[in-house]
PDB file of C-alpha atoms in Angstrom:
ATOM      1  CA  MET A   1     -35.142 -17.167   3.365  1.00  0.00           C
ATOM      2  CA  SER A   2     -34.017 -15.732   6.633  1.00  0.00           C
ATOM      3  CA  GLY A   3     -34.580 -12.265   7.953  1.00  0.00           C
ATOM      4  CA  PRO A   4     -35.276 -10.216  11.025  1.00  0.00           C
ATOM      5  CA  TYR A   5     -38.965 -11.327  11.222  1.00  0.00           C
ATOM      6  CA  GLU A   6     -38.420 -15.019  10.599  1.00  0.00           C
ATOM      7  CA  ASP A   7     -39.516 -15.874  14.118  1.00  0.00           C
ATOM      8  CA  ILE A   8     -42.985 -14.235  13.830  1.00  0.00           C
ATOM      9  CA  ILE A   9     -43.862 -14.365  10.148  1.00  0.00           C
ATOM     10  CA  TYR A  10     -45.669 -17.679  10.312  1.00  0.00           C
ATOM     11  CA  LEU A  11     -47.545 -17.142  13.583  1.00  0.00           C
ATOM     12  CA  PRO A  12     -51.387 -17.022  13.383  1.00  0.00           C
ATOM     13  CA  HIS A  13     -53.075 -13.605  13.157  1.00  0.00           C
ATOM     14  CA  HIS A  14     -54.101 -12.254  16.557  1.00  0.00           C
ATOM     15  CA  VAL A  15     -57.874 -11.830  17.127  1.00  0.00           C
ATOM     16  CA  SER A  16     -58.894  -9.845  20.197  1.00  0.00           C
ATOM     17  CA  THR A  17     -61.302 -11.439  22.630  1.00  0.00           C
ATOM     18  CA  ASP A  18     -62.030  -8.111  24.373  1.00  0.00           C
ATOM     19  CA  ARG A  19     -62.940  -5.883  21.410  1.00  0.00           C
ATOM     20  CA  PRO A  20     -65.278  -6.449  18.459  1.00  0.00           C
ATOM     21  CA  ARG A  21     -63.843  -6.640  14.969  1.00  0.00           C
ATOM     22  CA  MET A  22     -63.841  -3.284  13.087  1.00  0.00           C
ATOM     23  CA  SER A  23     -66.149  -3.145  10.072  1.00  0.00           C
ATOM     24  CA  MET A  24     -64.698  -2.538   6.608  1.00  0.00           C
ATOM     25  CA  THR A  25     -66.490   0.837   6.428  1.00  0.00           C
ATOM     26  CA  ASP A  26     -64.955   2.034   9.685  1.00  0.00           C
ATOM     27  CA  ARG A  27     -61.566   0.748   8.640  1.00  0.00           C
ATOM     28  CA  ALA A  28     -61.801   2.601   5.307  1.00  0.00           C
ATOM     29  CA  ALA A  29     -62.850   5.808   7.091  1.00  0.00           C
ATOM     30  CA  GLN A  30     -59.451   5.957   8.758  1.00  0.00           C
ATOM     31  CA  PHE A  31     -57.905   6.699   5.394  1.00  0.00           C
ATOM     32  CA  SER A  32     -60.492   9.132   4.007  1.00  0.00           C
ATOM     33  CA  PRO A  33     -59.489  12.777   3.561  1.00  0.00           C
ATOM     34  CA  PHE A  34     -60.485  15.293   6.198  1.00  0.00           C
ATOM     35  CA  ALA A  35     -61.418  18.967   5.892  1.00  0.00           C
ATOM     36  CA  ALA A  36     -58.280  20.696   7.094  1.00  0.00           C
ATOM     37  CA  LEU A  37     -59.779  24.110   6.338  1.00  0.00           C
ATOM     38  CA  THR A  38     -63.219  23.946   7.920  1.00  0.00           C
ATOM     39  CA  GLY A  39     -65.506  26.596   6.408  1.00  0.00           C
ATOM     40  CA  TYR A  40     -63.229  27.297   3.443  1.00  0.00           C
ATOM     41  CA  ASP A  41     -65.866  26.220   0.906  1.00  0.00           C
ATOM     42  CA  ALA A  42     -68.421  28.580   2.488  1.00  0.00           C
ATOM     43  CA  VAL A  43     -65.970  31.483   2.288  1.00  0.00           C
ATOM     44  CA  ILE A  44     -65.300  30.769  -1.398  1.00  0.00           C
ATOM     45  CA  GLN A  45     -69.049  30.652  -2.148  1.00  0.00           C
ATOM     46  CA  GLU A  46     -69.651  33.913  -0.267  1.00  0.00           C
ATOM     47  CA  THR A  47     -66.837  35.626  -2.156  1.00  0.00           C
ATOM     48  CA  GLY A  48     -68.276  34.466  -5.458  1.00  0.00           C
ATOM     49  CA  ARG A  49     -71.804  35.667  -4.636  1.00  0.00           C
ATOM     50  CA  LEU A  50     -72.629  38.772  -6.653  1.00  0.00           C
ATOM     51  CA  THR A  51     -74.303  41.892  -5.311  1.00  0.00           C
ATOM     52  CA  ASP A  52     -75.623  45.006  -7.036  1.00  0.00           C
ATOM     53  CA  ARG A  53     -74.664  48.582  -6.311  1.00  0.00           C
ATOM     54  CA  SER A  54     -77.265  51.106  -5.289  1.00  0.00           C
ATOM     55  CA  VAL A  55     -78.172  53.456  -8.140  1.00  0.00           C
ATOM     56  CA  ASP A  56     -78.663  57.135  -7.321  1.00  0.00           C
ATOM     57  CA  LEU A  57     -81.584  58.671  -9.177  1.00  0.00           C
ATOM     58  CA  ASP A  58     -80.985  61.827 -11.188  1.00  0.00           C
ATOM     59  CA  VAL A  59     -82.939  65.035 -10.528  1.00  0.00           C
ATOM     60  CA  ASP A  60     -85.736  64.077 -12.947  1.00  0.00           C
ATOM     61  CA  GLY A  61     -86.049  60.619 -11.430  1.00  0.00           C
ATOM     62  CA  LYS A  62     -86.250  62.031  -7.906  1.00  0.00           C
ATOM     63  CA  GLY A  63     -88.858  64.559  -9.025  1.00  0.00           C
ATOM     64  CA  MET A  64     -90.989  61.856 -10.612  1.00  0.00           C
ATOM     65  CA  LEU A  65     -90.655  59.677  -7.512  1.00  0.00           C
ATOM     66  CA  ASN A  66     -91.679  62.605  -5.266  1.00  0.00           C
ATOM     67  CA  GLU A  67     -94.793  63.180  -7.398  1.00  0.00           C
ATOM     68  CA  LYS A  68     -95.743  59.516  -7.084  1.00  0.00           C
ATOM     69  CA  LEU A  69     -95.185  59.581  -3.307  1.00  0.00           C
ATOM     70  CA  GLN A  70     -97.364  62.708  -3.020  1.00  0.00           C
ATOM     71  CA  LEU A  71    -100.102  60.983  -5.027  1.00  0.00           C
ATOM     72  CA  LEU A  72     -99.864  57.956  -2.708  1.00  0.00           C
ATOM     73  CA  LEU A  73    -100.033  60.249   0.317  1.00  0.00           C
ATOM     74  CA  ASN A  74    -103.216  61.859  -1.039  1.00  0.00           C
ATOM     75  CA  HIS A  75    -104.837  58.442  -1.677  1.00  0.00           C
ATOM     76  CA  GLN A  76    -103.475  56.436   1.263  1.00  0.00           C
ATOM     77  CA  ALA A  77    -106.955  56.088   2.827  1.00  0.00           C
ATOM     78  CA  GLU A  78    -107.929  53.957  -0.201  1.00  0.00           C
ATOM     79  CA  GLN A  79    -104.921  51.671   0.393  1.00  0.00           C
ATOM     80  CA  PRO A  80    -104.017  51.454  -3.307  1.00  0.00           C
ATOM     81  CA  GLU A  81    -102.150  48.454  -4.700  1.00  0.00           C
ATOM     82  CA  ILE A  82     -98.698  49.363  -6.002  1.00  0.00           C
ATOM     83  CA  THR A  83     -95.409  47.780  -6.988  1.00  0.00           C
ATOM     84  CA  VAL A  84     -92.372  49.130  -5.136  1.00  0.00           C
ATOM     85  CA  THR A  85     -88.856  48.489  -6.399  1.00  0.00           C
ATOM     86  CA  TYR A  86     -86.318  49.241  -3.697  1.00  0.00           C
ATOM     87  CA  PHE A  87     -82.714  48.494  -2.728  1.00  0.00           C
ATOM     88  CA  VAL A  88     -81.970  46.087   0.127  1.00  0.00           C
ATOM     89  CA  PRO A  89     -78.367  46.272   1.395  1.00  0.00           C
ATOM     90  CA  ASP A  90     -76.515  42.986   1.836  1.00  0.00           C
ATOM     91  CA  GLY A  91     -75.744  42.111   5.449  1.00  0.00           C
ATOM     92  CA  ARG A  92     -72.406  40.438   4.701  1.00  0.00           C
ATOM     93  CA  LYS A  93     -70.699  42.470   2.004  1.00  0.00           C
ATOM     94  CA  SER A  94     -70.917  45.758   0.155  1.00  0.00           C
ATOM     95  CA  GLY A  95     -73.786  46.165  -2.253  1.00  0.00           C
ATOM     96  CA  GLY A  96     -77.148  44.486  -2.132  1.00  0.00           C
ATOM     97  CA  ALA A  97     -80.094  43.627  -4.349  1.00  0.00           C
ATOM     98  CA  TYR A  98     -83.112  45.332  -5.870  1.00  0.00           C
ATOM     99  CA  VAL A  99     -86.399  43.823  -4.714  1.00  0.00           C
ATOM    100  CA  ALA A 100     -89.838  44.425  -6.239  1.00  0.00           C
ATOM    101  CA  ILE A 101     -92.926  43.779  -4.137  1.00  0.00           C
ATOM    102  CA  THR A 102     -96.580  44.266  -5.001  1.00  0.00           C
ATOM    103  CA  GLY A 103     -99.139  44.991  -2.333  1.00  0.00           C
ATOM    104  CA  ARG A 104    -101.452  47.499  -0.734  1.00  0.00           C
ATOM    105  CA  VAL A 105    -100.068  50.638   0.896  1.00  0.00           C
ATOM    106  CA  LYS A 106    -101.105  50.826   4.525  1.00  0.00           C
ATOM    107  CA  LYS A 107     -99.377  54.077   5.458  1.00  0.00           C
ATOM    108  CA  VAL A 108     -97.094  56.716   3.975  1.00  0.00           C
ATOM    109  CA  ASP A 109     -95.142  58.136   6.927  1.00  0.00           C
ATOM    110  CA  THR A 110     -93.566  61.454   5.907  1.00  0.00           C
ATOM    111  CA  TYR A 111     -92.107  62.041   9.379  1.00  0.00           C
ATOM    112  CA  ASN A 112     -90.041  58.813   9.381  1.00  0.00           C
ATOM    113  CA  GLN A 113     -89.650  58.868   5.580  1.00  0.00           C
ATOM    114  CA  THR A 114     -91.066  55.349   5.236  1.00  0.00           C
ATOM    115  CA  MET A 115     -93.887  53.546   3.507  1.00  0.00           C
ATOM    116  CA  VAL A 116     -95.599  50.647   5.296  1.00  0.00           C
ATOM    117  CA  MET A 117     -97.266  47.975   3.216  1.00  0.00           C
ATOM    118  CA  ALA A 118    -100.321  45.973   4.340  1.00  0.00           C
ATOM    119  CA  ASP A 119     -98.159  42.860   4.862  1.00  0.00           C
ATOM    120  CA  GLY A 120     -95.948  44.794   7.329  1.00  0.00           C
ATOM    121  CA  THR A 121     -93.027  45.461   4.993  1.00  0.00           C
ATOM    122  CA  THR A 122     -91.483  48.854   5.692  1.00  0.00           C
ATOM    123  CA  VAL A 123     -89.658  50.607   2.866  1.00  0.00           C
ATOM    124  CA  CYS A 124     -87.475  53.663   3.448  1.00  0.00           C
ATOM    125  CA  PHE A 125     -87.981  56.513   0.952  1.00  0.00           C
ATOM    126  CA  ASP A 126     -84.209  56.692   0.343  1.00  0.00           C
ATOM    127  CA  SER A 127     -84.091  53.094  -0.876  1.00  0.00           C
ATOM    128  CA  ILE A 128     -87.029  53.361  -3.332  1.00  0.00           C
ATOM    129  CA  TYR A 129     -85.996  53.136  -6.967  1.00  0.00           C
ATOM    130  CA  ASP A 130     -89.411  52.999  -8.651  1.00  0.00           C
ATOM    131  CA  LEU A 131     -93.130  52.990  -7.900  1.00  0.00           C
ATOM    132  CA  GLY A 132     -95.771  51.531 -10.168  1.00  0.00           C
ATOM    133  CA  GLY A 133     -99.457  50.716 -10.138  1.00  0.00           C
ATOM    134  CA  THR A 134    -102.730  51.746 -11.745  1.00  0.00           C
ATOM    135  CA  LEU A 135    -103.184  54.767  -9.430  1.00  0.00           C
ATOM    136  CA  LEU A 136     -99.730  56.067 -10.320  1.00  0.00           C
ATOM    137  CA  GLN A 137    -100.282  55.698 -14.078  1.00  0.00           C
ATOM    138  CA  GLN A 138    -103.516  57.711 -14.146  1.00  0.00           C
ATOM    139  CA  GLU A 139    -101.900  61.117 -13.869  1.00  0.00           C
TER     140      GLU A 139
END
């Protein structure tokens, strides 16, 4: 057998005296796939995340909500415990989610059109979908 590499084919394998031998794990890592599109998986997950649309209340629903807000305004000194269902817009895409929280009402601010809960949560009147609680079911 003769060929172009006949002169070097039987020489001993070269081992460097200056550099340490590469581990099998590091050697294998050279051939592992890399993420050519960094962040692509996050974009796909964000696109697939579902959001709800805000529902506009009809005239009857708004009237009922106004009655409940007036009742809360009249009894805000008692700091009644209620459940507020309201819409929170999504920061990244159109739509959002409905959130229900239960707690004591600290203040009903008619000037700013907000309700402040005892835990510091501020809810805008425009985003409220429903109000519930024992005070609101009495009348």
